[in-house]
Amino acid sequence: MSTLTPAKLTTANVTPVTNPATDEKLYEVTHALPPEVDAAVARAKIAFKKWSGETALKRSRVMFRFLELLNRHREELAAVITREHGKTLDDARGEVQRGIEVVEFACGMPHLLKGEFSENVGTGVDGYSFRQPLGICAGITPFNFPAMIPLWMFPLSVACGNCFILKPSEVDPGASDLIHRLFMEAGAPENVLQVVNGGKEAVDAILANPDIAAVSFVGSTPVAQYVHQTASQNGKRVQALGGAKNHMVIMPDAPMDQVVEALMGAAYGSAGERCMAISVAVPVGDETADRLIAALQERVAKIKIGPGTEAGVEMGPLVSRKHRDKVCAYIEAGEREGAKLVVDGRKAPAASEKGYFLGGCLFDNVTPQMKIYQEEIFGPVLSVARAKDYAHACKLVDDHPFGNGVAIFTRDGGIARDFAQRIQTGMVGINVPIPVPMAYHSFGGWKRSLFGDVHMHGMEGIRFNTRLKAVTARWPETMQAEFTMPVSK
Ligand code: NAD
């Protein structure tokens, strides 16, 4: 049961958006009050009547123009991401690319919405089925991918014929604002996509609005669970993706140089603020573990930290001072609980600068009871949890409450295949540290990393954003009453 309760707010709330590399306030974002969210939904309801009736081809033409504009404004979008989130420009460019790929997929909507037809399901009777849009859909997104995750959600939804209300993270809403402007410039009719800013009050207004048919959420697990529970109780379709603690199992035969390269990017890229970041390395056997720690130690201590706009920087700041303090509290907890802090990022020179910088941290001898193992830290902190053998490594992964992503590094095809089949995790990488599925496949975890059944984008995204209708048709010259169950004759 979630402990979160709806907020009572009667006056507009305003919060600052800051540049995490400089601690400078960029602008203020005004949070929408519930009546404003309801007004946006009312406008979307009107827009839906026309938009849902357009041909899929016409909707996909808007997507093609939108794709072109996104491509043209890639750099501008990446710069907005870096300015408000802090990740390096190269990383931001990668995020934009992954978002664009979902738009490319959405361009194929006329094909993706094709139904099924069966001739002569009975004598003179045909059966066919097709998918129709749901109506008004809403998306609630986290701070860590301010462009990619909105792009995971609304392009498919609107290309399916829905109208969409996007509620981006109030921490870095600038990317959603730019994306919305580009979508309008692409020729999207008014109110097919609307952005409402805010935090919990805006989310609660979305969850309570009876005209919203479906809610897509990505964020932390407690909020994902709350959104899933509340939206479901209110009769909505909901997919709520939550937090993670992704493990990488390192078999004794894995090439250590590759493992170290993979781990550096997967654990410390984007300062560990990725839901698919590797936060636990699980070397199999003490010999493998010792080699891993020896190889990582030097690399982690030398990560180049600085503003994301600076060339050669490998890791930018954390998103906020509050978040850096939270990550530091985890580091203290790890030390208190007896894990061995091999590299202490708090001592990195950049950590004393004005921005919210923290160096890479490496813990050895982390055990499952520890807080730093159980909970998602969402920072540049890698825990090494030693496993005595392969079965022990799998048990560690399977016993963990989260199940978003997992990776195994090995040269043994048999082990890799066994791992992919047995492991209780939604996305698996074999010698791939961050196995984020491409746009035409679907993204989603298991266990406490996903509430709901349907993953995001790919064919799961089409199913989530539409409902199936089946038609059975006959054109009789005469009709006789049938009192028995109709069967094929
Ligand atoms: P968050 O849960 O704090 O916020 C996510 C969204 O929910 C934001 O739009 C926010 O305004 C809203 N929100 C926050 N508190 C709320 C409340 N009490 N009630 C209603 N709405 C609320 O998450 P975050 O800090 O922005 O993002 C980081 C988290 O997102 C991490 O846990 C990360 O693992 C997760 N994440 C998961 C995935 C995935 O695909 N599984 C992807 C990216 C991020």
PDB file of N, CA, C and O in Angstrom, residues 63 66-71 73-74 77-78 81 92-107 109 139-142 145-159 164 166-168 175-183 193 195 216 218 239 439-440 443 456-458 461 465:
ATOM      1  N   MET A  63       3.692  13.109 -38.065  1.00  0.00           N
ATOM      2  CA  MET A  63       4.855  12.488 -37.402  1.00  0.00           C
ATOM      3  C   MET A  63       6.121  12.639 -38.245  1.00  0.00           C
ATOM      4  O   MET A  63       7.201  12.892 -37.720  1.00  0.00           O
ATOM      5  N   PHE A  66       7.300  16.097 -37.852  1.00  0.00           N
ATOM      6  CA  PHE A  66       7.838  16.238 -36.494  1.00  0.00           C
ATOM      7  C   PHE A  66       9.242  15.624 -36.421  1.00  0.00           C
ATOM      8  O   PHE A  66      10.174  16.196 -35.866  1.00  0.00           O
ATOM      9  N   LEU A  67       9.398  14.485 -37.045  1.00  0.00           N
ATOM     10  CA  LEU A  67      10.696  13.797 -37.081  1.00  0.00           C
ATOM     11  C   LEU A  67      11.760  14.695 -37.722  1.00  0.00           C
ATOM     12  O   LEU A  67      12.880  14.831 -37.209  1.00  0.00           O
ATOM     13  N   GLU A  68      11.342  15.309 -38.830  1.00  0.00           N
ATOM     14  CA  GLU A  68      12.274  16.188 -39.534  1.00  0.00           C
ATOM     15  C   GLU A  68      12.698  17.359 -38.632  1.00  0.00           C
ATOM     16  O   GLU A  68      13.884  17.716 -38.556  1.00  0.00           O
ATOM     17  N   LEU A  69      11.723  17.928 -37.917  1.00  0.00           N
ATOM     18  CA  LEU A  69      12.030  19.069 -37.036  1.00  0.00           C
ATOM     19  C   LEU A  69      12.909  18.643 -35.862  1.00  0.00           C
ATOM     20  O   LEU A  69      13.817  19.367 -35.457  1.00  0.00           O
ATOM     21  N   LEU A  70      12.642  17.461 -35.321  1.00  0.00           N
ATOM     22  CA  LEU A  70      13.478  16.969 -34.217  1.00  0.00           C
ATOM     23  C   LEU A  70      14.918  16.808 -34.695  1.00  0.00           C
ATOM     24  O   LEU A  70      15.861  17.180 -34.002  1.00  0.00           O
ATOM     25  N   ASN A  71      15.061  16.272 -35.886  1.00  0.00           N
ATOM     26  CA  ASN A  71      16.408  16.096 -36.434  1.00  0.00           C
ATOM     27  C   ASN A  71      17.106  17.439 -36.607  1.00  0.00           C
ATOM     28  O   ASN A  71      18.280  17.574 -36.319  1.00  0.00           O
ATOM     29  N   HIS A  73      16.547  20.099 -34.896  1.00  0.00           N
ATOM     30  CA  HIS A  73      16.761  20.796 -33.610  1.00  0.00           C
ATOM     31  C   HIS A  73      17.442  19.908 -32.577  1.00  0.00           C
ATOM     32  O   HIS A  73      17.357  20.187 -31.385  1.00  0.00           O
ATOM     33  N   ARG A  74      18.102  18.860 -33.025  1.00  0.00           N
ATOM     34  CA  ARG A  74      18.796  17.943 -32.113  1.00  0.00           C
ATOM     35  C   ARG A  74      19.708  18.645 -31.125  1.00  0.00           C
ATOM     36  O   ARG A  74      19.682  18.408 -29.929  1.00  0.00           O
ATOM     37  N   LEU A  77      17.966  20.778 -28.538  1.00  0.00           N
ATOM     38  CA  LEU A  77      17.321  19.928 -27.531  1.00  0.00           C
ATOM     39  C   LEU A  77      18.356  19.355 -26.561  1.00  0.00           C
ATOM     40  O   LEU A  77      18.162  19.366 -25.339  1.00  0.00           O
ATOM     41  N   ALA A  78      19.471  18.901 -27.103  1.00  0.00           N
ATOM     42  CA  ALA A  78      20.527  18.347 -26.245  1.00  0.00           C
ATOM     43  C   ALA A  78      21.055  19.424 -25.291  1.00  0.00           C
ATOM     44  O   ALA A  78      21.312  19.154 -24.111  1.00  0.00           O
ATOM     45  N   ILE A  81      18.700  19.895 -22.428  1.00  0.00           N
ATOM     46  CA  ILE A  81      18.811  18.769 -21.484  1.00  0.00           C
ATOM     47  C   ILE A  81      20.027  18.973 -20.579  1.00  0.00           C
ATOM     48  O   ILE A  81      19.937  18.855 -19.356  1.00  0.00           O
ATOM     49  N   ALA A  92      23.425  13.624 -23.717  1.00  0.00           N
ATOM     50  CA  ALA A  92      22.141  14.241 -24.068  1.00  0.00           C
ATOM     51  C   ALA A  92      21.814  13.973 -25.540  1.00  0.00           C
ATOM     52  O   ALA A  92      20.656  13.696 -25.896  1.00  0.00           O
ATOM     53  N   ARG A  93      22.854  14.018 -26.388  1.00  0.00           N
ATOM     54  CA  ARG A  93      22.627  13.732 -27.818  1.00  0.00           C
ATOM     55  C   ARG A  93      22.132  12.289 -27.992  1.00  0.00           C
ATOM     56  O   ARG A  93      21.256  12.004 -28.800  1.00  0.00           O
ATOM     57  N   GLY A  94      22.714  11.396 -27.217  1.00  0.00           N
ATOM     58  CA  GLY A  94      22.294   9.987 -27.273  1.00  0.00           C
ATOM     59  C   GLY A  94      20.848   9.831 -26.837  1.00  0.00           C
ATOM     60  O   GLY A  94      20.074   9.091 -27.446  1.00  0.00           O
ATOM     61  N   GLU A  95      20.470  10.561 -25.794  1.00  0.00           N
ATOM     62  CA  GLU A  95      19.077  10.520 -25.325  1.00  0.00           C
ATOM     63  C   GLU A  95      18.128  10.993 -26.422  1.00  0.00           C
ATOM     64  O   GLU A  95      17.091  10.374 -26.676  1.00  0.00           O
ATOM     65  N   VAL A  96      18.504  12.103 -27.072  1.00  0.00           N
ATOM     66  CA  VAL A  96      17.645  12.647 -28.139  1.00  0.00           C
ATOM     67  C   VAL A  96      17.492  11.607 -29.256  1.00  0.00           C
ATOM     68  O   VAL A  96      16.389  11.349 -29.759  1.00  0.00           O
ATOM     69  N   GLN A  97      18.603  10.964 -29.597  1.00  0.00           N
ATOM     70  CA  GLN A  97      18.564   9.951 -30.657  1.00  0.00           C
ATOM     71  C   GLN A  97      17.593   8.816 -30.302  1.00  0.00           C
ATOM     72  O   GLN A  97      16.770   8.402 -31.120  1.00  0.00           O
ATOM     73  N   ARG A  98      17.654   8.342 -29.049  1.00  0.00           N
ATOM     74  CA  ARG A  98      16.774   7.235 -28.654  1.00  0.00           C
ATOM     75  C   ARG A  98      15.300   7.665 -28.670  1.00  0.00           C
ATOM     76  O   ARG A  98      14.422   6.866 -28.958  1.00  0.00           O
ATOM     77  N   GLY A  99      15.060   8.937 -28.361  1.00  0.00           N
ATOM     78  CA  GLY A  99      13.681   9.436 -28.429  1.00  0.00           C
ATOM     79  C   GLY A  99      13.207   9.535 -29.874  1.00  0.00           C
ATOM     80  O   GLY A  99      12.077   9.153 -30.206  1.00  0.00           O
ATOM     81  N   ILE A 100      14.091  10.026 -30.739  1.00  0.00           N
ATOM     82  CA  ILE A 100      13.754  10.178 -32.159  1.00  0.00           C
ATOM     83  C   ILE A 100      13.380   8.822 -32.768  1.00  0.00           C
ATOM     84  O   ILE A 100      12.485   8.712 -33.612  1.00  0.00           O
ATOM     85  N   GLU A 101      14.039   7.782 -32.311  1.00  0.00           N
ATOM     86  CA  GLU A 101      13.757   6.443 -32.871  1.00  0.00           C
ATOM     87  C   GLU A 101      12.313   6.003 -32.611  1.00  0.00           C
ATOM     88  O   GLU A 101      11.721   5.274 -33.407  1.00  0.00           O
ATOM     89  N   VAL A 102      11.744   6.462 -31.508  1.00  0.00           N
ATOM     90  CA  VAL A 102      10.330   6.124 -31.253  1.00  0.00           C
ATOM     91  C   VAL A 102       9.434   6.879 -32.242  1.00  0.00           C
ATOM     92  O   VAL A 102       8.424   6.338 -32.723  1.00  0.00           O
ATOM     93  N   VAL A 103       9.810   8.106 -32.562  1.00  0.00           N
ATOM     94  CA  VAL A 103       9.033   8.871 -33.544  1.00  0.00           C
ATOM     95  C   VAL A 103       9.133   8.187 -34.918  1.00  0.00           C
ATOM     96  O   VAL A 103       8.143   8.084 -35.659  1.00  0.00           O
ATOM     97  N   GLU A 104      10.325   7.691 -35.248  1.00  0.00           N
ATOM     98  CA  GLU A 104      10.487   6.955 -36.522  1.00  0.00           C
ATOM     99  C   GLU A 104       9.543   5.758 -36.558  1.00  0.00           C
ATOM    100  O   GLU A 104       8.908   5.477 -37.575  1.00  0.00           O
ATOM    101  N   PHE A 105       9.456   5.069 -35.422  1.00  0.00           N
ATOM    102  CA  PHE A 105       8.547   3.912 -35.342  1.00  0.00           C
ATOM    103  C   PHE A 105       7.088   4.362 -35.515  1.00  0.00           C
ATOM    104  O   PHE A 105       6.313   3.739 -36.238  1.00  0.00           O
ATOM    105  N   ALA A 106       6.747   5.501 -34.861  1.00  0.00           N
ATOM    106  CA  ALA A 106       5.368   6.002 -34.925  1.00  0.00           C
ATOM    107  C   ALA A 106       4.978   6.418 -36.346  1.00  0.00           C
ATOM    108  O   ALA A 106       3.802   6.398 -36.706  1.00  0.00           O
ATOM    109  N   CYS A 107       5.975   6.777 -37.165  1.00  0.00           N
ATOM    110  CA  CYS A 107       5.690   7.159 -38.560  1.00  0.00           C
ATOM    111  C   CYS A 107       5.065   5.992 -39.337  1.00  0.00           C
ATOM    112  O   CYS A 107       4.381   6.190 -40.337  1.00  0.00           O
ATOM    113  N   MET A 109       2.655   4.142 -38.474  1.00  0.00           N
ATOM    114  CA  MET A 109       1.383   3.787 -37.844  1.00  0.00           C
ATOM    115  C   MET A 109       0.330   3.173 -38.788  1.00  0.00           C
ATOM    116  O   MET A 109      -0.387   2.249 -38.384  1.00  0.00           O
ATOM    117  N   GLY A 139       0.642  11.285 -19.744  1.00  0.00           N
ATOM    118  CA  GLY A 139       1.981  10.764 -19.447  1.00  0.00           C
ATOM    119  C   GLY A 139       2.623  11.600 -18.355  1.00  0.00           C
ATOM    120  O   GLY A 139       2.571  12.830 -18.388  1.00  0.00           O
ATOM    121  N   ILE A 140       3.208  10.915 -17.388  1.00  0.00           N
ATOM    122  CA  ILE A 140       3.874  11.586 -16.267  1.00  0.00           C
ATOM    123  C   ILE A 140       5.327  11.097 -16.285  1.00  0.00           C
ATOM    124  O   ILE A 140       5.575   9.895 -16.235  1.00  0.00           O
ATOM    125  N   THR A 141       6.279  12.030 -16.381  1.00  0.00           N
ATOM    126  CA  THR A 141       7.657  11.603 -16.676  1.00  0.00           C
ATOM    127  C   THR A 141       8.662  12.071 -15.616  1.00  0.00           C
ATOM    128  O   THR A 141       8.423  13.051 -14.917  1.00  0.00           O
ATOM    129  N   PRO A 142       9.795  11.373 -15.520  1.00  0.00           N
ATOM    130  CA  PRO A 142      10.795  11.687 -14.490  1.00  0.00           C
ATOM    131  C   PRO A 142      11.829  12.702 -14.991  1.00  0.00           C
ATOM    132  O   PRO A 142      11.843  13.062 -16.169  1.00  0.00           O
ATOM    133  N   PHE A 145      15.403  11.514 -17.933  1.00  0.00           N
ATOM    134  CA  PHE A 145      15.427  11.539 -19.408  1.00  0.00           C
ATOM    135  C   PHE A 145      14.351  12.529 -19.851  1.00  0.00           C
ATOM    136  O   PHE A 145      13.267  12.124 -20.286  1.00  0.00           O
ATOM    137  N   PRO A 146      14.647  13.829 -19.764  1.00  0.00           N
ATOM    138  CA  PRO A 146      13.585  14.817 -19.977  1.00  0.00           C
ATOM    139  C   PRO A 146      13.072  14.894 -21.413  1.00  0.00           C
ATOM    140  O   PRO A 146      12.005  15.452 -21.655  1.00  0.00           O
ATOM    141  N   ALA A 147      13.802  14.308 -22.373  1.00  0.00           N
ATOM    142  CA  ALA A 147      13.295  14.288 -23.753  1.00  0.00           C
ATOM    143  C   ALA A 147      12.885  12.870 -24.151  1.00  0.00           C
ATOM    144  O   ALA A 147      11.822  12.651 -24.732  1.00  0.00           O
ATOM    145  N   MET A 148      13.724  11.892 -23.835  1.00  0.00           N
ATOM    146  CA  MET A 148      13.472  10.531 -24.343  1.00  0.00           C
ATOM    147  C   MET A 148      12.165   9.942 -23.802  1.00  0.00           C
ATOM    148  O   MET A 148      11.385   9.347 -24.557  1.00  0.00           O
ATOM    149  N   ILE A 149      11.915  10.140 -22.508  1.00  0.00           N
ATOM    150  CA  ILE A 149      10.727   9.465 -21.949  1.00  0.00           C
ATOM    151  C   ILE A 149       9.418  10.113 -22.428  1.00  0.00           C
ATOM    152  O   ILE A 149       8.512   9.381 -22.831  1.00  0.00           O
ATOM    153  N   PRO A 150       9.321  11.449 -22.491  1.00  0.00           N
ATOM    154  CA  PRO A 150       8.136  11.995 -23.166  1.00  0.00           C
ATOM    155  C   PRO A 150       7.983  11.445 -24.595  1.00  0.00           C
ATOM    156  O   PRO A 150       6.877  11.140 -25.042  1.00  0.00           O
ATOM    157  N   LEU A 151       9.129  11.274 -25.285  1.00  0.00           N
ATOM    158  CA  LEU A 151       9.051  10.743 -26.662  1.00  0.00           C
ATOM    159  C   LEU A 151       8.737   9.245 -26.682  1.00  0.00           C
ATOM    160  O   LEU A 151       8.283   8.727 -27.709  1.00  0.00           O
ATOM    161  N   TRP A 152       8.990   8.536 -25.610  1.00  0.00           N
ATOM    162  CA  TRP A 152       8.537   7.138 -25.525  1.00  0.00           C
ATOM    163  C   TRP A 152       7.004   7.079 -25.559  1.00  0.00           C
ATOM    164  O   TRP A 152       6.423   6.112 -25.983  1.00  0.00           O
ATOM    165  N   MET A 153       6.407   8.148 -24.986  1.00  0.00           N
ATOM    166  CA  MET A 153       4.965   8.055 -24.698  1.00  0.00           C
ATOM    167  C   MET A 153       4.057   8.659 -25.764  1.00  0.00           C
ATOM    168  O   MET A 153       3.219   7.983 -26.338  1.00  0.00           O
ATOM    169  N   PHE A 154       4.190  10.001 -25.981  1.00  0.00           N
ATOM    170  CA  PHE A 154       3.110  10.647 -26.723  1.00  0.00           C
ATOM    171  C   PHE A 154       3.112  10.376 -28.230  1.00  0.00           C
ATOM    172  O   PHE A 154       2.026  10.271 -28.815  1.00  0.00           O
ATOM    173  N   PRO A 155       4.286  10.201 -28.900  1.00  0.00           N
ATOM    174  CA  PRO A 155       4.180  10.018 -30.352  1.00  0.00           C
ATOM    175  C   PRO A 155       3.339   8.790 -30.734  1.00  0.00           C
ATOM    176  O   PRO A 155       2.496   8.863 -31.634  1.00  0.00           O
ATOM    177  N   LEU A 156       3.537   7.692 -30.031  1.00  0.00           N
ATOM    178  CA  LEU A 156       2.740   6.501 -30.363  1.00  0.00           C
ATOM    179  C   LEU A 156       1.278   6.734 -30.040  1.00  0.00           C
ATOM    180  O   LEU A 156       0.395   6.347 -30.809  1.00  0.00           O
ATOM    181  N   SER A 157       1.053   7.362 -28.886  1.00  0.00           N
ATOM    182  CA  SER A 157      -0.327   7.557 -28.458  1.00  0.00           C
ATOM    183  C   SER A 157      -1.103   8.428 -29.456  1.00  0.00           C
ATOM    184  O   SER A 157      -2.204   8.077 -29.872  1.00  0.00           O
ATOM    185  N   VAL A 158      -0.502   9.559 -29.841  1.00  0.00           N
ATOM    186  CA  VAL A 158      -1.234  10.453 -30.747  1.00  0.00           C
ATOM    187  C   VAL A 158      -1.290   9.878 -32.175  1.00  0.00           C
ATOM    188  O   VAL A 158      -2.288  10.040 -32.866  1.00  0.00           O
ATOM    189  N   ALA A 159      -0.254   9.148 -32.571  1.00  0.00           N
ATOM    190  CA  ALA A 159      -0.315   8.540 -33.907  1.00  0.00           C
ATOM    191  C   ALA A 159      -1.406   7.467 -33.949  1.00  0.00           C
ATOM    192  O   ALA A 159      -1.971   7.175 -35.005  1.00  0.00           O
ATOM    193  N   PHE A 164      -3.255  13.790 -26.024  1.00  0.00           N
ATOM    194  CA  PHE A 164      -2.321  13.461 -24.957  1.00  0.00           C
ATOM    195  C   PHE A 164      -2.047  14.655 -24.055  1.00  0.00           C
ATOM    196  O   PHE A 164      -1.807  15.766 -24.527  1.00  0.00           O
ATOM    197  N   LEU A 166       0.715  15.757 -21.365  1.00  0.00           N
ATOM    198  CA  LEU A 166       2.050  15.398 -20.865  1.00  0.00           C
ATOM    199  C   LEU A 166       2.364  16.225 -19.625  1.00  0.00           C
ATOM    200  O   LEU A 166       2.301  17.453 -19.658  1.00  0.00           O
ATOM    201  N   LYS A 167       2.730  15.518 -18.546  1.00  0.00           N
ATOM    202  CA  LYS A 167       3.139  16.213 -17.302  1.00  0.00           C
ATOM    203  C   LYS A 167       4.606  15.850 -17.062  1.00  0.00           C
ATOM    204  O   LYS A 167       4.918  14.817 -16.476  1.00  0.00           O
ATOM    205  N   PRO A 168       5.520  16.718 -17.543  1.00  0.00           N
ATOM    206  CA  PRO A 168       6.947  16.409 -17.369  1.00  0.00           C
ATOM    207  C   PRO A 168       7.394  16.672 -15.934  1.00  0.00           C
ATOM    208  O   PRO A 168       6.665  17.293 -15.158  1.00  0.00           O
ATOM    209  N   ALA A 175      12.834  20.631 -21.912  1.00  0.00           N
ATOM    210  CA  ALA A 175      12.856  19.776 -23.106  1.00  0.00           C
ATOM    211  C   ALA A 175      11.434  19.499 -23.592  1.00  0.00           C
ATOM    212  O   ALA A 175      11.159  19.538 -24.803  1.00  0.00           O
ATOM    213  N   SER A 176      10.512  19.261 -22.667  1.00  0.00           N
ATOM    214  CA  SER A 176       9.116  18.999 -23.072  1.00  0.00           C
ATOM    215  C   SER A 176       8.509  20.220 -23.736  1.00  0.00           C
ATOM    216  O   SER A 176       7.726  20.107 -24.688  1.00  0.00           O
ATOM    217  N   ASP A 177       8.882  21.390 -23.238  1.00  0.00           N
ATOM    218  CA  ASP A 177       8.355  22.618 -23.816  1.00  0.00           C
ATOM    219  C   ASP A 177       8.825  22.760 -25.265  1.00  0.00           C
ATOM    220  O   ASP A 177       8.031  23.030 -26.171  1.00  0.00           O
ATOM    221  N   LEU A 178      10.114  22.510 -25.490  1.00  0.00           N
ATOM    222  CA  LEU A 178      10.650  22.615 -26.853  1.00  0.00           C
ATOM    223  C   LEU A 178      10.020  21.551 -27.771  1.00  0.00           C
ATOM    224  O   LEU A 178       9.620  21.840 -28.906  1.00  0.00           O
ATOM    225  N   ILE A 179       9.912  20.333 -27.260  1.00  0.00           N
ATOM    226  CA  ILE A 179       9.320  19.247 -28.056  1.00  0.00           C
ATOM    227  C   ILE A 179       7.881  19.602 -28.443  1.00  0.00           C
ATOM    228  O   ILE A 179       7.449  19.384 -29.579  1.00  0.00           O
ATOM    229  N   HIS A 180       7.151  20.173 -27.505  1.00  0.00           N
ATOM    230  CA  HIS A 180       5.761  20.560 -27.783  1.00  0.00           C
ATOM    231  C   HIS A 180       5.705  21.607 -28.892  1.00  0.00           C
ATOM    232  O   HIS A 180       4.897  21.501 -29.833  1.00  0.00           O
ATOM    233  N   ARG A 181       6.627  22.578 -28.811  1.00  0.00           N
ATOM    234  CA  ARG A 181       6.644  23.620 -29.858  1.00  0.00           C
ATOM    235  C   ARG A 181       6.943  23.014 -31.229  1.00  0.00           C
ATOM    236  O   ARG A 181       6.331  23.357 -32.229  1.00  0.00           O
ATOM    237  N   LEU A 182       7.868  22.055 -31.254  1.00  0.00           N
ATOM    238  CA  LEU A 182       8.207  21.419 -32.539  1.00  0.00           C
ATOM    239  C   LEU A 182       7.035  20.608 -33.069  1.00  0.00           C
ATOM    240  O   LEU A 182       6.772  20.573 -34.275  1.00  0.00           O
ATOM    241  N   PHE A 183       6.319  19.983 -32.167  1.00  0.00           N
ATOM    242  CA  PHE A 183       5.167  19.162 -32.587  1.00  0.00           C
ATOM    243  C   PHE A 183       4.079  20.058 -33.202  1.00  0.00           C
ATOM    244  O   PHE A 183       3.465  19.703 -34.206  1.00  0.00           O
ATOM    245  N   LEU A 193      -1.705  17.507 -28.425  1.00  0.00           N
ATOM    246  CA  LEU A 193      -0.715  17.330 -27.354  1.00  0.00           C
ATOM    247  C   LEU A 193      -0.714  18.599 -26.510  1.00  0.00           C
ATOM    248  O   LEU A 193      -0.581  19.696 -27.051  1.00  0.00           O
ATOM    249  N   VAL A 195       0.974  20.245 -22.784  1.00  0.00           N
ATOM    250  CA  VAL A 195       1.899  20.042 -21.668  1.00  0.00           C
ATOM    251  C   VAL A 195       1.338  20.787 -20.461  1.00  0.00           C
ATOM    252  O   VAL A 195       1.021  21.969 -20.553  1.00  0.00           O
ATOM    253  N   SER A 216       0.306   6.713 -18.540  1.00  0.00           N
ATOM    254  CA  SER A 216       1.645   6.128 -18.592  1.00  0.00           C
ATOM    255  C   SER A 216       2.500   6.891 -17.598  1.00  0.00           C
ATOM    256  O   SER A 216       2.488   8.132 -17.591  1.00  0.00           O
ATOM    257  N   VAL A 218       6.467   7.056 -15.621  1.00  0.00           N
ATOM    258  CA  VAL A 218       7.835   6.572 -15.378  1.00  0.00           C
ATOM    259  C   VAL A 218       8.403   7.418 -14.249  1.00  0.00           C
ATOM    260  O   VAL A 218       8.354   8.650 -14.300  1.00  0.00           O
ATOM    261  N   GLN A 239       0.132   1.985 -17.051  1.00  0.00           N
ATOM    262  CA  GLN A 239       1.451   1.350 -17.061  1.00  0.00           C
ATOM    263  C   GLN A 239       2.361   2.270 -16.252  1.00  0.00           C
ATOM    264  O   GLN A 239       2.449   3.456 -16.533  1.00  0.00           O
ATOM    265  N   ALA A 439      13.355   1.022 -30.248  1.00  0.00           N
ATOM    266  CA  ALA A 439      11.992   1.565 -30.242  1.00  0.00           C
ATOM    267  C   ALA A 439      10.951   0.570 -30.753  1.00  0.00           C
ATOM    268  O   ALA A 439       9.804   0.592 -30.328  1.00  0.00           O
ATOM    269  N   TYR A 440      11.351  -0.322 -31.665  1.00  0.00           N
ATOM    270  CA  TYR A 440      10.369  -1.262 -32.241  1.00  0.00           C
ATOM    271  C   TYR A 440      10.240  -2.530 -31.402  1.00  0.00           C
ATOM    272  O   TYR A 440       9.486  -3.437 -31.741  1.00  0.00           O
ATOM    273  N   PHE A 443       9.991  -1.671 -23.859  1.00  0.00           N
ATOM    274  CA  PHE A 443      10.827  -1.424 -22.683  1.00  0.00           C
ATOM    275  C   PHE A 443       9.987  -1.620 -21.421  1.00  0.00           C
ATOM    276  O   PHE A 443       8.927  -1.039 -21.272  1.00  0.00           O
ATOM    277  N   MET A 456       6.532  -0.382 -22.474  1.00  0.00           N
ATOM    278  CA  MET A 456       6.384   0.846 -23.235  1.00  0.00           C
ATOM    279  C   MET A 456       6.973   0.734 -24.649  1.00  0.00           C
ATOM    280  O   MET A 456       7.907  -0.022 -24.859  1.00  0.00           O
ATOM    281  N   HIS A 457       6.474   1.477 -25.544  1.00  0.00           N
ATOM    282  CA  HIS A 457       6.768   1.537 -26.987  1.00  0.00           C
ATOM    283  C   HIS A 457       6.842   0.157 -27.659  1.00  0.00           C
ATOM    284  O   HIS A 457       6.541  -0.848 -27.031  1.00  0.00           O
ATOM    285  N   GLY A 458       7.230   0.120 -28.936  1.00  0.00           N
ATOM    286  CA  GLY A 458       7.131  -1.146 -29.668  1.00  0.00           C
ATOM    287  C   GLY A 458       5.657  -1.570 -29.766  1.00  0.00           C
ATOM    288  O   GLY A 458       4.756  -0.755 -29.559  1.00  0.00           O
ATOM    289  N   GLY A 461       3.371  -0.824 -26.945  1.00  0.00           N
ATOM    290  CA  GLY A 461       2.921   0.573 -26.916  1.00  0.00           C
ATOM    291  C   GLY A 461       1.656   0.756 -27.751  1.00  0.00           C
ATOM    292  O   GLY A 461       0.764   1.514 -27.386  1.00  0.00           O
ATOM    293  N   ASN A 465      -2.106   1.789 -26.170  1.00  0.00           N
ATOM    294  CA  ASN A 465      -2.784   3.022 -26.581  1.00  0.00           C
ATOM    295  C   ASN A 465      -4.038   2.816 -27.416  1.00  0.00           C
ATOM    296  O   ASN A 465      -4.617   3.784 -27.914  1.00  0.00           O
TER     297      ASN A 465
END
